XYZ file of N, CA and C in Angstrom:
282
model
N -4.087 -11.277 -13.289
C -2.659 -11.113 -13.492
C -2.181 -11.846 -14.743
N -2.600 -13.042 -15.000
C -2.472 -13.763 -16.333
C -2.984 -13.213 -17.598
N -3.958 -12.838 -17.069
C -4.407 -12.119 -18.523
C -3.649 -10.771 -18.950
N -3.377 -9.865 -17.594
C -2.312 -8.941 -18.216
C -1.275 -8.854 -18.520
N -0.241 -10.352 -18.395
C 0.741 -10.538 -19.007
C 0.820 -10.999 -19.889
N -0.409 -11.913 -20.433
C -0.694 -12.316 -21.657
C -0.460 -11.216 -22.672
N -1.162 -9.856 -22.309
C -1.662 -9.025 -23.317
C -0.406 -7.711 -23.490
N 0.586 -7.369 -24.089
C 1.691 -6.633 -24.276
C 0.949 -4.900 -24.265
N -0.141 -4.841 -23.727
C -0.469 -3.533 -24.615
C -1.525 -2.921 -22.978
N -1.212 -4.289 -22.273
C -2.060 -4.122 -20.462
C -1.522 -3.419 -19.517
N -2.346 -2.655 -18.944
C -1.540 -2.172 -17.902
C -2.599 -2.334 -16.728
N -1.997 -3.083 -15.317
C -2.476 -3.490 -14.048
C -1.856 -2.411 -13.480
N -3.153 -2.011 -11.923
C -2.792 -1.423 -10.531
C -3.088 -2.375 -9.695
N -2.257 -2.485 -8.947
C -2.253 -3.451 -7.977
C -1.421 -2.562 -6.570
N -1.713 -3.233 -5.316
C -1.369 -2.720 -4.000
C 0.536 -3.086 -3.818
N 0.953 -2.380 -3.292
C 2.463 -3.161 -2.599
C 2.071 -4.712 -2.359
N 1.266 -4.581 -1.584
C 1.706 -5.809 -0.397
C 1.079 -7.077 -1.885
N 0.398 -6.571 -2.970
C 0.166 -7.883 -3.804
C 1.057 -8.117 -5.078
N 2.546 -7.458 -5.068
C 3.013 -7.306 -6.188
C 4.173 -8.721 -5.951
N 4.594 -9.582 -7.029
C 4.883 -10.872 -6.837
C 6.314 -9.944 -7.918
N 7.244 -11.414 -7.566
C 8.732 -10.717 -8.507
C 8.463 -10.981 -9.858
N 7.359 -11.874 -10.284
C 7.358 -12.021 -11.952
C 6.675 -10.269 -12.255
N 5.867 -9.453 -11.688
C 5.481 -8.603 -12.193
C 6.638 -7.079 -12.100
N 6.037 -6.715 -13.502
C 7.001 -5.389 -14.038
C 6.341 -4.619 -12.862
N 7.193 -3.979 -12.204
C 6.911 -2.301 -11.618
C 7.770 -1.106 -12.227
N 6.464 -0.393 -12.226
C 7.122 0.792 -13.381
C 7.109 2.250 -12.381
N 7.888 3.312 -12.823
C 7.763 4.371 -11.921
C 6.574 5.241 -12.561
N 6.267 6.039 -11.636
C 5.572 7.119 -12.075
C 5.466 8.692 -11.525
N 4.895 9.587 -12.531
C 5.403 10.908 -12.247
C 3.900 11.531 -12.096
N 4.059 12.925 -11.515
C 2.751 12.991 -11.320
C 2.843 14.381 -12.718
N 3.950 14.663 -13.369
C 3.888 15.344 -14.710
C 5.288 14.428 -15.534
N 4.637 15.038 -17.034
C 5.650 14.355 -17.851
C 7.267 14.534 -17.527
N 7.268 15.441 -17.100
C 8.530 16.000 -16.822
C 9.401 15.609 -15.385
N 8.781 14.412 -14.502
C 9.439 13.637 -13.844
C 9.066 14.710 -12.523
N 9.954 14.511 -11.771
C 10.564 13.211 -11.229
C 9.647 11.508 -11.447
N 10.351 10.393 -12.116
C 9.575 8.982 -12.040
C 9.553 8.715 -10.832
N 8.992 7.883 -10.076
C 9.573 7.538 -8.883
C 8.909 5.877 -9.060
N 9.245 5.111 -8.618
C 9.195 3.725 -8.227
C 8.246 3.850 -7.038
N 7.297 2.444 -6.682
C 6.534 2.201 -5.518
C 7.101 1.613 -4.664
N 7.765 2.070 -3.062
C 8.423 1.313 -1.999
C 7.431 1.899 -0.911
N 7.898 1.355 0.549
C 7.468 2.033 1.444
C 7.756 3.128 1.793
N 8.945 3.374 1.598
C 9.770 5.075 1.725
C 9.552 5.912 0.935
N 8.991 5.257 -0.128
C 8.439 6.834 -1.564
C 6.854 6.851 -1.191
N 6.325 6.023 -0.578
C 4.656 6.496 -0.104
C 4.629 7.227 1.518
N 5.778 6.547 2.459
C 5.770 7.570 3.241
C 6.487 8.559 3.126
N 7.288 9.190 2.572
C 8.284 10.585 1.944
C 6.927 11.163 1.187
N 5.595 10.727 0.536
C 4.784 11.257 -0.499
C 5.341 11.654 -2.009
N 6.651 11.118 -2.186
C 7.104 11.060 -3.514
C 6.107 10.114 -4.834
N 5.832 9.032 -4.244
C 4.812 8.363 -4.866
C 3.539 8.956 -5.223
N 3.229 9.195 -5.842
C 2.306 9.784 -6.630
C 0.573 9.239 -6.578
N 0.899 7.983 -6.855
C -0.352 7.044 -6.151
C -0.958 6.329 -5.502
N -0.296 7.020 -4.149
C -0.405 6.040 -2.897
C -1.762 7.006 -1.863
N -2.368 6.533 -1.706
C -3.282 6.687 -0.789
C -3.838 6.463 0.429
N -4.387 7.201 1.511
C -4.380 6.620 2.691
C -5.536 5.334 2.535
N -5.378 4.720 4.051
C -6.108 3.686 4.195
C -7.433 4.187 5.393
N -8.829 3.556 5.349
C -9.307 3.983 6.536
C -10.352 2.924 6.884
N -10.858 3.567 8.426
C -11.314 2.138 8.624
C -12.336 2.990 9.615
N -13.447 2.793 9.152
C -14.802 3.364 9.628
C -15.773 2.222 11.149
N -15.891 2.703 11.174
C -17.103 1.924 12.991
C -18.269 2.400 12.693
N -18.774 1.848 13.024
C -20.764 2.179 13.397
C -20.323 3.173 15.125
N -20.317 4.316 15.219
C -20.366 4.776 17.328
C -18.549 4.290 16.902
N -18.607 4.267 18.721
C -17.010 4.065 18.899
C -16.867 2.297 18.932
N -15.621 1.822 18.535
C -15.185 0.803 17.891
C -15.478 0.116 19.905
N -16.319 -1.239 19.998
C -16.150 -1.847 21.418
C -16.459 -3.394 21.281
N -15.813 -3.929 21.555
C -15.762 -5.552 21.813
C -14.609 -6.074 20.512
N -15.074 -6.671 19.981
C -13.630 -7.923 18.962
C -13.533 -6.409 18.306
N -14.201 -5.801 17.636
C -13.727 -4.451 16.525
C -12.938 -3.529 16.984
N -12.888 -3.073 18.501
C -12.166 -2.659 19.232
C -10.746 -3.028 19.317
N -10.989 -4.720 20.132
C -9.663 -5.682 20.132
C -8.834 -5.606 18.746
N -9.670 -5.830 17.470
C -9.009 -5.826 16.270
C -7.871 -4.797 15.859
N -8.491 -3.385 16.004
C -8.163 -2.091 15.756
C -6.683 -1.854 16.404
N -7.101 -2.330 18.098
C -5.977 -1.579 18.855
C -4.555 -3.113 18.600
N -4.741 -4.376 18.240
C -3.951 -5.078 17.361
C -3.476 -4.757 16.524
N -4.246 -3.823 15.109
C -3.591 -3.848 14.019
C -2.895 -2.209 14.326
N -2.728 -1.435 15.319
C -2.168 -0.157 15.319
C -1.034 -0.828 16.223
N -1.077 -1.537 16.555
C -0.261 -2.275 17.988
C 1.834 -1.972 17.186
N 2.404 -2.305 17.914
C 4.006 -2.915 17.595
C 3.490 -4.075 16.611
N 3.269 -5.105 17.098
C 3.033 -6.084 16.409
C 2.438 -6.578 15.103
N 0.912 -5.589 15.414
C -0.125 -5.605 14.114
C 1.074 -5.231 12.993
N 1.279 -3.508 13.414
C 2.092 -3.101 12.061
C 3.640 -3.531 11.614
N 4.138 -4.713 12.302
C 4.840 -5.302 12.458
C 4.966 -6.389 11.402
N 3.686 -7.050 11.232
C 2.962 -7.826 10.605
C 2.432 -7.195 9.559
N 1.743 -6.468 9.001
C 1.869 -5.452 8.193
C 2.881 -4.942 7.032
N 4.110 -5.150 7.640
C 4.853 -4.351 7.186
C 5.760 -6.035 6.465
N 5.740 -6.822 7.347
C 6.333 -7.939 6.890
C 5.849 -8.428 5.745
N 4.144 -8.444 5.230
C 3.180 -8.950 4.244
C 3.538 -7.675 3.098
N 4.312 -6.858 3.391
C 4.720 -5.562 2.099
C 3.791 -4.888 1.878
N 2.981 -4.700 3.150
C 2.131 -3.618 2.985
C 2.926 -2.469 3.709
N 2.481 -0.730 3.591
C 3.003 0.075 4.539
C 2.199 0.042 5.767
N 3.075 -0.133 6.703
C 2.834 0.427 7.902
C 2.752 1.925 8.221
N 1.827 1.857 9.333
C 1.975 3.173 9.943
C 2.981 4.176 9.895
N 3.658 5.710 9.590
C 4.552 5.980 10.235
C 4.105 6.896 11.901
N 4.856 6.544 12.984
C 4.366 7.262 13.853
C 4.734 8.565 13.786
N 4.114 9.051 14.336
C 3.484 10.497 14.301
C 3.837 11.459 15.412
């Protein structure tokens, strides 16, 4: 992050949940001709955001013991609760 503010000519990708208030966020279009759009949680779940991507989370078989416990935590009220507080997106339900 230091080094790309050092350098006027840098350009960083970085996640929501790691973007701090000293850093520029810029919009983006998926043609020159716009719509820009800014990175929030509502322009990656609307799919206006352009470079937001899902997340996934693979098991060896079906997920059983702590990997299990983990999983059904982080899908929980709470997990994405927590989640969503750290400025990452949460889930939308479905």
């Amino acid at each position: 992050s230091a080094e790309i503010r050092q350098n006027p000519n840098a350009i960083g990708y970085d996640g929501l949940g790691y973007v701090t208030p000293d850093q520029k966020v810029v919009a983006v279009a998926r043609t020159a001709e716009g719509p820009y759009v800014a990175p929030s949680v509502e322009t990656v779940n609307d799919g206006s955001y352009p470079i937001a991507r899902p997340l996934y989370m693979y098991t060896n078989g079906q997920p059983k013991g702590v990997i299990k416990d983990y999983l059904d935590w982080i899908l929980s009220e709470e997990g994405q609760r927590i989640v969503a507080e750290l400025g990452f997106v949460p889930l939308v339900p479905e």
